[in-house]
Amino acid sequence: MTNPSQPRAAGLLPVRDDAALSALCFDNRFLRELPADPLTDRRRRQVHGACYSYVEPTPVRDPKLVAHSAEVAALIGLPEESYREPSFAEILGGNALAKGMTPYAACYGGHQFGSWAGQLGDGRAISLGEVLRPDGEHWELQLKGAGPTPYSRTADGRAVMRSSVREFLCSEAMHHLGVPTTRALSLVATGEAVVRDMFYDGRPAEEPGAVVCRVAPSFLRFGNYQLLAFRRDVPTLKQLVDHTLAAHFPELGPLHPTKETYARFLGVVAERTARLLVHWQRVGFVHGVMNTDNMSILGLTIDYGPYGWLEDYDPTWTPNTTDSSGRRYCFGNQPGVAFWNLVRLAEGILPLVGDARPLEEALLAFPHTFEREQAAMIKSKLGLTAWRPDEDAELEKELYNVLQLVETDMTIFFRQLAWLPQQEPDLSTWLDQVLTSAYYRQEDLQGPHRAAILKWLGRYQQRLRKQDLPDQLRRDKMNQVNPRYVLRNYVAQLAIDRAEQGDGSLIYRLLQVLRHPYDDQPESAEYAEKRPEWARHRPGCSMLSCSS
Ligand code: AMP
Ligand code: MG
């Protein structure tokens, strides 16, 4: 169901009527309700007065399914065995379409590393349409790495296997951790090579290519609104915001939004973004490229690039070598950057409101939500039943100091802390026997460092004794918010090494483990271990670039 008055790309790809994907119902609201680019070829261009361009994926040589997510298949209504059909890899690799799919690339802009970058757009992502489920939910399917679009600028529209494995696995891992995120349906090897200069050091090399099919209610970003505001295209901006409200924020009410509705919209986005950031800080996720074109209007984690997981607790850490000098997007800066990005979004909505004051007020939802949720988060990470501001703020502050004294694995630290008996008299032995696995170098646990850690443990224990919660119960509660398994960078790299040989077995194994990140799963303990020495300097394990 697309707007019949609008031009469409000449359909070159075959339509697989018999595929399971063709039995889905597509209801392409975004295309129906918003203006299209009148041109339908792939020439790179500035697109004005439109929200997207029709463009088909460019076929690849030999599409082969490497992995798929059974949960996401079920979510969009595919029968369990659909992934076995040859047409599954063909469609999700970009060589064919299912009935009802109408491919397009969205037009957006963004601030990159603090500077306005103008039009960016889906340079290698191509949406296939929105699946409508019987319950009324819509799920947009989007191929990443499906070939050039009008927004590809100087690049090739493709993606390499390493970054595609990382996006596929991490989307699913985040979902199971309870972090709002886009999902991933499939990972298809293209059978074609892609040339990348991984560290921008003049050594380009061929790498295997891949296409991920991502799934979300929408991939709209702050940058979609920003670009229209920047170009003073207020009519299209209004159409886009009104579409967003009707399709994704029905709770904001009336069919004819007012200025107040727009301000409330910003407030809801600010609140969702704050909740998202608290989740990232809870699990130790560093996005790596929080440009405004990578900020979801729905408050989802979007665009998995050079992301990473804190192993050593270091707030100044970023996995993105492209950002290593400024560290704009390091772990500790993420909440502040999210707020900065929200202010850019507010500027994008301002033309519809005319007055900055209600938007400034709406933006306060960010600090308010963040502070409240962050306190609740740390309270639950520590297994406290109530927050006593006077003493607990100090306990929290000291905790961060202790985590940074020596190289400490954040994930393991909180898991092990849950084992601390509130009556344990010999904290020193407990440190050496239980907490020790969180430390990268045992020799660090001496002298003043040791004294500081023991002091904090003592203080924490005292605090635990002031509440009436048995150790076992506290441990169970803590283990529901402190994961045992996160997608450690080196673990993802192990899966990449195999996938590059065409073997997706470790991806499936990790998917299985990451489905239950809060369970101990002793048979998979190896994937919960701290980063081994070999991974400290291996590209992909500790250093990543935007090249993908
Ligand atoms: P990112 O840093 O991945 O958020 O991408 C920033 C912009 O560059 C977006 O407009 C992307 O679509 C575009 N882009 C990134 N990689 C490629 C590529 N290989 N081909 C075309 N466009 C790309
Ligand atoms: Mg992006």
Coordinates of C-alpha atoms and ligand atoms in Angstrom, one line a residue:
M1 CA 0.0 0.0 0.0
T2 CA 2.0 2.9 -1.2
N3 CA 1.0 6.3 -2.5
P4 CA -0.1 5.6 -6.1
S5 CA 0.5 9.2 -7.1
Q6 CA 4.2 9.0 -6.4
P7 CA 6.8 7.7 -8.8
R8 CA 8.5 4.4 -8.0
A9 CA 11.8 2.9 -9.0
A10 CA 11.5 0.7 -12.1
G11 CA 11.2 -2.8 -10.5
L12 CA 14.2 -4.7 -11.6
L13 CA 14.4 -7.3 -8.8
P14 CA 12.3 -10.4 -9.1
V15 CA 9.4 -10.8 -6.7
R16 CA 9.3 -14.2 -4.9
D17 CA 5.6 -14.8 -4.5
D18 CA 6.0 -18.2 -3.0
A19 CA 8.4 -17.1 -0.2
A20 CA 7.2 -17.2 3.4
L21 CA 8.1 -13.5 3.5
S22 CA 5.5 -12.9 0.8
A23 CA 2.8 -14.2 3.1
L24 CA 3.4 -11.2 5.5
C25 CA 1.1 -8.2 5.2
F26 CA 3.1 -5.0 4.4
D27 CA 1.5 -1.7 5.3
N28 CA 4.0 1.0 4.3
R29 CA 2.8 4.0 6.3
F30 CA 6.0 5.9 6.0
L31 CA 5.8 5.8 2.2
R32 CA 2.1 6.4 2.0
E33 CA 2.0 9.4 4.3
L34 CA 5.2 11.3 3.4
P35 CA 6.6 12.9 0.2
A36 CA 9.0 10.9 -2.0
D37 CA 12.0 12.1 -4.0
P38 CA 10.7 12.4 -7.6
L39 CA 13.9 10.8 -9.0
T40 CA 14.3 7.1 -8.7
D41 CA 17.9 6.4 -9.8
R42 CA 20.9 5.9 -7.6
R43 CA 22.8 9.0 -8.6
R44 CA 24.1 10.7 -5.5
R45 CA 22.2 13.9 -4.9
Q46 CA 20.8 16.4 -2.4
V47 CA 17.1 15.5 -1.9
H48 CA 14.8 18.4 -1.1
G49 CA 11.1 18.4 -0.1
A50 CA 11.1 14.6 0.5
C51 CA 11.6 12.2 3.3
Y52 CA 13.0 9.3 1.2
S53 CA 14.0 8.0 -2.2
Y54 CA 12.8 4.8 -3.8
V55 CA 15.8 2.6 -4.5
E56 CA 16.2 -1.2 -4.8
P57 CA 19.0 -3.3 -3.3
T58 CA 21.8 -4.1 -5.7
P59 CA 22.0 -7.9 -6.1
V60 CA 25.1 -9.7 -4.8
R61 CA 26.9 -12.7 -6.2
D62 CA 26.1 -15.5 -3.8
P63 CA 23.8 -14.7 -0.9
K64 CA 24.1 -17.3 1.9
L65 CA 22.3 -17.2 5.2
V66 CA 24.9 -17.3 8.0
A67 CA 22.6 -16.8 11.0
H68 CA 19.1 -15.8 11.8
S69 CA 17.1 -14.9 15.0
A70 CA 14.2 -17.2 15.6
E71 CA 12.6 -14.7 18.0
V72 CA 12.6 -11.9 15.5
A73 CA 11.2 -14.2 12.8
A74 CA 8.4 -15.1 15.2
L75 CA 7.9 -11.4 16.1
I76 CA 7.2 -10.4 12.5
G77 CA 5.0 -13.5 12.0
L78 CA 7.3 -15.9 10.0
P79 CA 6.8 -19.6 10.3
E80 CA 9.7 -21.3 12.2
E81 CA 11.2 -23.0 9.2
S82 CA 11.1 -20.1 6.8
Y83 CA 14.8 -19.5 7.1
R84 CA 15.5 -22.8 5.3
E85 CA 13.9 -21.5 2.1
P86 CA 16.4 -20.4 -0.5
S87 CA 14.3 -17.3 -1.1
F88 CA 15.0 -16.2 2.5
A89 CA 18.7 -15.5 1.9
E90 CA 17.9 -14.3 -1.6
I91 CA 15.4 -11.6 -0.3
L92 CA 17.4 -10.7 2.8
G93 CA 20.6 -10.5 0.8
G94 CA 19.0 -8.1 -1.6
N95 CA 18.6 -10.3 -4.7
A96 CA 14.8 -10.5 -4.7
L97 CA 11.8 -9.0 -3.1
A98 CA 8.8 -10.4 -1.3
K99 CA 5.3 -9.4 -2.3
G100 CA 4.4 -6.1 -0.7
M101 CA 7.9 -4.8 -0.2
T102 CA 8.7 -1.4 -1.6
P103 CA 12.3 -0.5 -1.0
Y104 CA 13.5 3.0 -0.2
A105 CA 16.3 4.9 1.5
A106 CA 15.4 7.6 4.1
C107 CA 16.7 11.2 3.9
Y108 CA 18.3 12.6 7.0
G109 CA 21.1 14.8 8.3
G110 CA 23.0 15.1 11.5
H111 CA 25.6 16.5 13.8
Q112 CA 28.7 14.4 13.6
F113 CA 31.3 14.8 16.4
G114 CA 29.7 18.1 17.3
S115 CA 29.5 19.7 13.8
W116 CA 26.6 19.9 11.5
A117 CA 27.2 17.6 8.6
G118 CA 24.3 18.4 6.3
Q119 CA 22.5 15.7 4.4
L120 CA 23.6 12.1 5.3
G121 CA 20.7 9.7 4.7
D122 CA 20.6 5.9 4.3
G123 CA 23.8 5.5 2.3
R124 CA 23.8 1.7 2.7
A125 CA 20.6 0.9 4.4
I126 CA 17.5 0.1 2.4
S127 CA 14.1 -0.3 4.0
L128 CA 11.9 -3.0 2.5
G129 CA 8.6 -1.9 4.1
E130 CA 6.6 -2.2 7.3
V131 CA 5.2 -5.6 8.3
L132 CA 1.7 -5.2 9.9
R133 CA 0.9 -7.8 12.6
P134 CA -2.6 -8.9 13.5
D135 CA -2.2 -7.0 16.8
G136 CA -1.7 -3.8 14.9
E137 CA 2.1 -3.5 15.5
H138 CA 4.3 -2.5 12.6
W139 CA 7.8 -3.8 12.1
E140 CA 10.0 -2.1 9.5
L141 CA 12.5 -4.4 7.8
Q142 CA 15.7 -2.8 6.7
L143 CA 18.8 -4.2 5.0
K144 CA 22.1 -2.8 5.9
G145 CA 24.9 -3.1 3.3
A146 CA 22.4 -3.6 0.4
G147 CA 24.2 -1.4 -2.1
P148 CA 24.3 2.2 -3.1
T149 CA 21.5 4.7 -2.7
P150 CA 21.3 8.5 -3.6
Y151 CA 22.7 9.0 -0.1
S152 CA 25.9 6.9 -0.4
R153 CA 28.0 10.0 -1.1
T154 CA 31.5 8.7 -2.0
A155 CA 31.0 5.2 -0.4
D156 CA 30.0 1.9 -1.8
G157 CA 26.8 1.1 0.1
R158 CA 28.2 -2.2 1.4
A159 CA 29.1 -3.6 4.8
V160 CA 31.8 -6.1 5.9
M161 CA 31.2 -9.3 7.7
R162 CA 32.9 -8.2 10.9
S163 CA 30.7 -5.2 11.5
S164 CA 27.6 -7.2 10.4
V165 CA 28.2 -10.0 12.9
R166 CA 28.7 -7.3 15.5
E167 CA 25.4 -5.6 14.7
F168 CA 23.5 -8.9 14.4
L169 CA 24.7 -10.3 17.7
C170 CA 24.7 -7.1 19.7
S171 CA 21.1 -6.2 18.7
E172 CA 19.9 -9.5 20.1
A173 CA 22.1 -9.4 23.1
M174 CA 20.9 -5.9 24.1
H175 CA 17.3 -7.0 23.7
H176 CA 17.7 -9.9 26.0
L177 CA 19.5 -7.6 28.5
G178 CA 16.4 -5.6 28.6
V179 CA 17.9 -2.6 26.8
P180 CA 15.7 -0.9 24.2
T181 CA 17.2 -1.7 20.8
T182 CA 16.6 -2.3 17.1
R183 CA 16.5 -6.1 16.4
A184 CA 18.2 -8.2 13.8
L185 CA 16.4 -10.9 11.7
S186 CA 19.2 -12.2 9.6
L187 CA 22.9 -12.2 8.6
V188 CA 23.6 -13.0 5.0
A189 CA 27.1 -13.4 3.4
T190 CA 27.2 -11.8 0.0
G191 CA 29.9 -13.9 -1.6
E192 CA 31.5 -10.6 -2.6
A193 CA 34.5 -8.8 -1.3
V194 CA 34.4 -5.3 0.1
V195 CA 37.5 -3.1 0.3
R196 CA 38.1 -1.3 3.6
D197 CA 41.0 0.6 5.1
M198 CA 40.3 -0.7 8.6
F199 CA 42.4 1.8 10.5
Y200 CA 42.6 4.6 7.9
D201 CA 46.3 4.0 7.6
G202 CA 46.6 3.6 3.9
R203 CA 46.4 -0.2 3.9
P204 CA 43.1 -1.1 2.3
A205 CA 42.3 -4.8 2.1
E206 CA 39.5 -7.0 0.8
E207 CA 37.1 -8.4 3.3
P208 CA 34.0 -10.6 3.0
G209 CA 30.8 -8.6 2.6
A210 CA 27.5 -9.2 4.4
V211 CA 23.9 -7.8 4.7
V212 CA 22.0 -7.6 8.0
C213 CA 18.3 -7.3 8.1
R214 CA 17.4 -5.1 11.0
V215 CA 13.9 -4.8 12.4
A216 CA 12.3 -2.0 14.5
P217 CA 9.0 -0.1 14.7
S218 CA 10.9 2.7 12.9
F219 CA 14.5 3.7 12.1
L220 CA 13.7 7.5 12.4
R221 CA 16.5 9.4 13.9
F222 CA 16.9 12.9 15.3
G223 CA 18.7 13.8 12.0
N224 CA 15.5 13.2 10.0
Y225 CA 13.9 16.2 11.7
Q226 CA 17.0 18.2 11.9
L227 CA 17.6 18.2 8.2
L228 CA 14.2 19.6 7.3
A229 CA 14.4 22.3 10.0
F230 CA 17.9 23.2 8.8
R231 CA 16.5 23.6 5.3
R232 CA 13.6 25.6 6.6
D233 CA 11.2 23.1 4.9
V234 CA 8.5 23.5 7.5
P235 CA 5.7 21.9 5.6
T236 CA 7.6 18.6 5.2
L237 CA 8.9 18.9 8.8
K238 CA 5.3 19.2 10.0
Q239 CA 4.3 16.2 7.8
L240 CA 7.1 14.1 9.3
V241 CA 6.5 15.0 12.9
D242 CA 2.7 14.5 12.5
H243 CA 3.4 11.1 10.9
T244 CA 5.7 10.2 13.8
L245 CA 3.1 11.2 16.4
A246 CA 0.3 9.3 14.7
A247 CA 2.4 6.2 14.0
H248 CA 4.6 5.9 17.0
F249 CA 3.3 8.2 19.8
P250 CA -0.5 7.5 19.9
E251 CA -0.4 8.2 23.6
L252 CA 0.1 11.9 22.8
G253 CA -3.4 12.1 21.6
P254 CA -5.2 14.2 19.2
L255 CA -5.1 13.7 15.4
H256 CA -4.4 17.4 14.9
P257 CA -1.4 18.1 17.0
T258 CA -0.9 21.6 18.6
K259 CA 2.3 23.3 19.7
E260 CA 1.7 21.8 23.1
T261 CA 1.6 18.3 21.5
Y262 CA 5.0 19.0 19.9
A263 CA 6.5 20.1 23.1
R264 CA 5.1 17.0 24.9
F265 CA 6.6 14.9 22.1
L266 CA 10.0 16.2 22.8
G267 CA 9.5 15.5 26.5
V268 CA 8.6 11.9 25.8
V269 CA 11.7 11.5 23.5
A270 CA 13.8 13.0 26.2
E271 CA 12.4 10.7 28.8
R272 CA 12.9 7.6 26.7
T273 CA 16.4 8.7 25.8
A274 CA 17.2 9.1 29.5
R275 CA 16.0 5.6 30.3
L276 CA 18.1 4.3 27.4
L277 CA 21.2 5.9 28.7
V278 CA 20.7 4.6 32.2
H279 CA 20.5 1.1 30.7
W280 CA 23.7 1.6 28.8
Q281 CA 25.5 2.8 32.0
R282 CA 24.0 -0.2 33.9
V283 CA 25.4 -2.8 31.5
G284 CA 28.6 -1.0 30.5
F285 CA 27.7 -0.4 26.9
V286 CA 29.6 2.3 24.9
H287 CA 27.9 3.2 21.7
G288 CA 31.0 4.8 20.2
V289 CA 29.3 7.2 17.6
M290 CA 26.5 9.1 19.3
N291 CA 26.1 11.4 16.3
T292 CA 22.5 12.8 16.0
D293 CA 22.0 10.6 12.9
N294 CA 22.5 7.6 15.2
M295 CA 19.9 8.7 17.8
S296 CA 16.6 6.9 17.5
I297 CA 13.4 9.0 17.9
L298 CA 12.0 6.0 19.8
G299 CA 14.8 5.8 22.3
L300 CA 16.2 2.6 20.9
T301 CA 19.9 1.7 20.6
I302 CA 20.5 2.1 16.9
D303 CA 23.4 1.8 14.5
Y304 CA 25.8 -0.6 16.0
G305 CA 29.2 0.5 14.7
P306 CA 32.4 0.8 16.8
Y307 CA 30.6 0.1 20.0
G308 CA 32.2 -1.8 22.9
W309 CA 31.6 -3.1 26.4
L310 CA 33.4 -1.8 29.4
E311 CA 35.7 -4.5 30.6
D312 CA 38.1 -2.4 32.7
Y313 CA 35.9 0.2 34.4
D314 CA 37.2 3.4 32.9
P315 CA 34.7 6.2 32.3
T316 CA 37.1 7.8 29.8
W317 CA 37.2 4.6 27.6
T318 CA 35.9 4.5 24.1
P319 CA 36.3 1.6 21.7
N320 CA 36.3 4.0 18.7
T321 CA 39.8 4.8 17.6
T322 CA 38.3 7.6 15.4
D323 CA 37.3 9.3 18.6
S324 CA 40.4 8.5 20.7
S325 CA 41.8 12.1 20.8
G326 CA 38.6 13.9 21.9
R327 CA 36.9 11.0 23.6
R328 CA 33.6 12.8 23.0
Y329 CA 31.7 9.6 23.1
C330 CA 33.5 7.8 25.9
F331 CA 31.5 5.9 28.5
G332 CA 31.3 8.7 31.1
N333 CA 30.2 11.3 28.5
Q334 CA 27.3 9.4 27.1
P335 CA 24.5 10.9 29.2
G336 CA 25.8 14.5 28.6
V337 CA 26.1 13.8 24.9
A338 CA 22.6 12.4 24.8
F339 CA 21.3 15.6 26.3
W340 CA 23.3 17.7 23.8
N341 CA 21.8 15.7 21.0
L342 CA 18.3 16.3 22.4
V343 CA 18.9 20.0 22.4
R344 CA 19.7 19.6 18.6
L345 CA 16.4 17.8 18.2
A346 CA 14.6 20.6 20.0
E347 CA 16.1 23.0 17.5
G348 CA 14.7 20.7 14.8
I349 CA 11.2 20.9 16.2
L350 CA 11.4 24.6 17.1
P351 CA 10.0 25.8 13.7
L352 CA 6.7 24.0 14.5
V353 CA 6.5 25.6 18.0
G354 CA 7.9 29.1 17.4
D355 CA 8.7 29.6 21.0
A356 CA 11.7 28.0 22.7
R357 CA 10.4 28.1 26.2
P358 CA 8.0 25.0 26.1
L359 CA 10.8 23.1 24.4
E360 CA 13.3 24.0 27.1
E361 CA 10.9 22.9 29.7
A362 CA 10.3 19.6 27.9
L363 CA 14.0 19.0 27.7
L364 CA 14.1 18.9 31.5
A365 CA 12.5 15.5 31.3
F366 CA 16.0 14.3 30.5
P367 CA 17.8 15.3 33.7
H368 CA 14.8 14.5 35.8
T369 CA 14.3 11.0 34.4
F370 CA 18.1 10.3 34.3
E371 CA 18.7 11.3 37.9
R372 CA 15.7 9.3 39.2
E373 CA 16.4 6.2 37.1
Q374 CA 20.1 6.3 37.6
A375 CA 19.6 6.3 41.4
A376 CA 17.1 3.4 41.1
M377 CA 19.6 1.6 38.9
I378 CA 22.6 1.8 41.2
K379 CA 20.4 0.9 44.1
S380 CA 19.3 -2.3 42.4
K381 CA 22.9 -3.0 41.2
L382 CA 23.9 -2.9 44.8
G383 CA 21.0 -4.9 46.1
L384 CA 19.6 -2.1 48.3
T385 CA 15.9 -2.1 49.1
A386 CA 15.8 1.6 49.7
W387 CA 18.0 4.6 48.9
R388 CA 19.1 6.6 51.9
P389 CA 20.5 9.7 50.2
D390 CA 22.7 10.7 53.1
E391 CA 24.9 7.6 53.3
D392 CA 24.2 5.9 49.9
A393 CA 25.3 8.8 47.7
E394 CA 28.7 8.5 49.5
L395 CA 28.7 4.8 49.1
E396 CA 28.1 5.2 45.4
K397 CA 30.8 7.8 45.0
E398 CA 33.3 5.6 46.8
L399 CA 32.3 2.6 44.6
Y400 CA 33.3 4.5 41.5
N401 CA 36.6 5.4 43.0
V402 CA 37.2 1.8 44.0
L403 CA 36.3 0.5 40.5
Q404 CA 38.9 2.9 39.0
L405 CA 41.7 2.2 41.4
V406 CA 43.0 -0.8 39.5
E407 CA 42.0 -2.5 36.4
T408 CA 38.6 -4.0 37.4
D409 CA 36.1 -5.9 35.2
M410 CA 32.8 -4.1 35.7
T411 CA 30.6 -7.0 34.8
I412 CA 32.4 -9.6 36.9
F413 CA 32.7 -7.2 39.9
F414 CA 29.0 -6.8 40.3
R415 CA 28.3 -10.5 39.8
Q416 CA 30.8 -11.4 42.4
L417 CA 29.7 -8.7 44.8
A418 CA 26.3 -10.4 45.0
W419 CA 28.1 -13.3 46.8
L420 CA 29.3 -11.1 49.7
P421 CA 27.7 -12.4 52.9
Q422 CA 26.6 -9.5 55.1
Q423 CA 28.1 -11.1 58.2
E424 CA 31.4 -12.2 56.5
P425 CA 34.1 -11.4 59.1
D426 CA 37.1 -11.9 56.9
L427 CA 36.8 -9.6 54.0
S428 CA 40.5 -10.0 53.1
T429 CA 40.1 -13.7 52.4
W430 CA 36.8 -13.1 50.7
L431 CA 38.5 -10.6 48.4
D432 CA 41.2 -13.1 47.5
Q433 CA 38.8 -16.0 47.0
V434 CA 35.7 -14.4 45.4
L435 CA 36.1 -10.9 44.2
T436 CA 39.6 -11.6 42.8
S437 CA 38.2 -12.8 39.5
A438 CA 37.1 -9.3 38.7
Y439 CA 40.7 -8.0 38.7
Y440 CA 43.0 -8.1 35.7
R441 CA 46.3 -8.2 37.7
Q442 CA 46.4 -9.9 41.1
E443 CA 49.5 -7.9 42.0
D444 CA 47.4 -4.8 42.0
L445 CA 45.5 -6.1 45.1
Q446 CA 48.2 -4.9 47.5
G447 CA 49.0 -1.9 49.7
P448 CA 46.8 1.1 49.6
H449 CA 44.6 -0.3 46.8
R450 CA 43.8 -3.3 48.8
A451 CA 43.1 -1.2 51.9
A452 CA 40.7 1.0 49.9
I453 CA 38.8 -1.9 48.4
L454 CA 38.5 -3.6 51.8
K455 CA 37.3 -0.3 53.4
W456 CA 34.6 0.0 50.8
L457 CA 33.5 -3.6 51.2
G458 CA 33.2 -3.1 54.9
R459 CA 31.1 0.0 54.4
Y460 CA 28.9 -1.8 51.9
Q461 CA 28.5 -4.7 54.4
Q462 CA 27.5 -2.3 57.1
R463 CA 24.9 -0.8 54.8
L464 CA 23.5 -4.3 54.0
R465 CA 23.1 -5.0 57.7
K466 CA 20.8 -2.0 58.0
Q467 CA 18.2 -3.7 55.7
D468 CA 16.2 -6.8 56.3
L469 CA 17.1 -8.8 53.2
P470 CA 18.6 -12.3 53.4
D471 CA 21.8 -12.8 51.4
Q472 CA 20.3 -15.3 49.0
L473 CA 17.4 -13.0 48.2
R474 CA 19.7 -10.0 47.7
R475 CA 21.9 -12.1 45.4
D476 CA 18.9 -13.1 43.3
K477 CA 17.8 -9.5 42.9
M478 CA 21.2 -8.3 42.0
N479 CA 21.7 -11.0 39.4
Q480 CA 18.5 -9.8 37.7
V481 CA 20.2 -6.4 36.9
N482 CA 23.9 -7.3 36.8
P483 CA 24.4 -9.5 33.7
R484 CA 26.8 -12.4 33.8
Y485 CA 27.1 -12.3 29.9
V486 CA 27.6 -9.3 27.8
L487 CA 28.9 -9.4 24.2
R488 CA 32.5 -8.9 25.1
N489 CA 34.5 -7.5 22.2
Y490 CA 36.9 -10.5 22.1
V491 CA 34.0 -12.9 22.1
A492 CA 32.4 -11.2 19.2
Q493 CA 35.7 -11.4 17.4
L494 CA 35.9 -15.2 17.9
A495 CA 32.5 -15.4 16.2
I496 CA 33.7 -13.1 13.4
D497 CA 36.8 -15.1 12.7
R498 CA 34.6 -18.2 12.1
A499 CA 31.8 -16.3 10.2
E500 CA 34.5 -15.0 7.8
Q501 CA 35.1 -18.6 6.9
G502 CA 31.4 -19.1 6.3
D503 CA 30.8 -20.8 9.6
G504 CA 27.9 -19.3 11.7
S505 CA 28.0 -22.0 14.4
L506 CA 29.6 -19.8 17.0
I507 CA 27.1 -17.0 16.3
Y508 CA 24.2 -19.4 17.0
R509 CA 26.0 -20.6 20.1
L510 CA 26.5 -17.1 21.4
L511 CA 22.9 -16.2 20.5
Q512 CA 21.8 -19.0 22.7
V513 CA 24.0 -17.9 25.6
L514 CA 23.1 -14.2 25.3
R515 CA 19.4 -15.1 25.3
H516 CA 19.8 -15.6 29.1
P517 CA 22.4 -13.1 30.1
Y518 CA 21.4 -13.1 33.7
D519 CA 21.7 -16.8 34.2
D520 CA 24.9 -18.5 35.2
Q521 CA 25.0 -21.1 32.5
P522 CA 28.1 -23.0 33.8
E523 CA 28.6 -24.8 30.5
S524 CA 29.2 -21.4 28.8
A525 CA 31.4 -19.9 31.5
E526 CA 34.2 -19.3 29.0
Y527 CA 32.2 -16.5 27.4
A528 CA 31.9 -14.7 30.7
E529 CA 35.6 -14.5 31.3
K530 CA 37.5 -11.3 31.4
R531 CA 39.4 -10.2 28.3
P532 CA 42.4 -12.5 27.8
E533 CA 45.8 -11.0 27.2
W534 CA 45.9 -11.8 23.5
A535 CA 42.8 -9.6 23.0
R536 CA 44.3 -6.5 24.7
H537 CA 45.8 -5.2 21.5
R538 CA 44.1 -7.2 18.8
P539 CA 42.2 -5.0 16.4
G540 CA 38.5 -5.6 16.8
C541 CA 38.9 -6.6 20.5
S542 CA 40.0 -3.3 22.0
M543 CA 40.3 -1.0 19.1
L544 CA 37.6 -0.3 16.5
S545 CA 37.2 2.3 13.9
C546 CA 34.2 3.6 12.0
S547 CA 35.3 1.6 9.0
S548 CA 32.7 -1.0 8.5
Ligands
AMP1 P1 27.5 5.9 10.4 O1 28.8 6.5 10.9 O2 27.5 4.5 10.2 O3 26.3 6.3 11.2 O4 27.2 6.5 9.0 C1 27.2 7.9 8.7 C2 26.7 8.1 7.3 O5 27.6 7.5 6.4 C3 25.3 7.6 7.0 O6 24.7 8.4 6.1 C4 25.6 6.2 6.4 O7 24.6 5.8 5.5 C5 26.8 6.6 5.5 N1 27.7 5.4 5.3 C6 28.5 4.8 6.2 N2 29.1 3.7 5.5 C7 28.7 3.7 4.3 C8 29.0 2.9 3.1 N3 29.8 1.9 3.2 N4 28.3 3.3 2.0 C9 27.5 4.3 1.9 N5 27.2 5.1 2.9 C10 27.8 4.8 4.1
MG2 MG 24.4 5.9 11.2

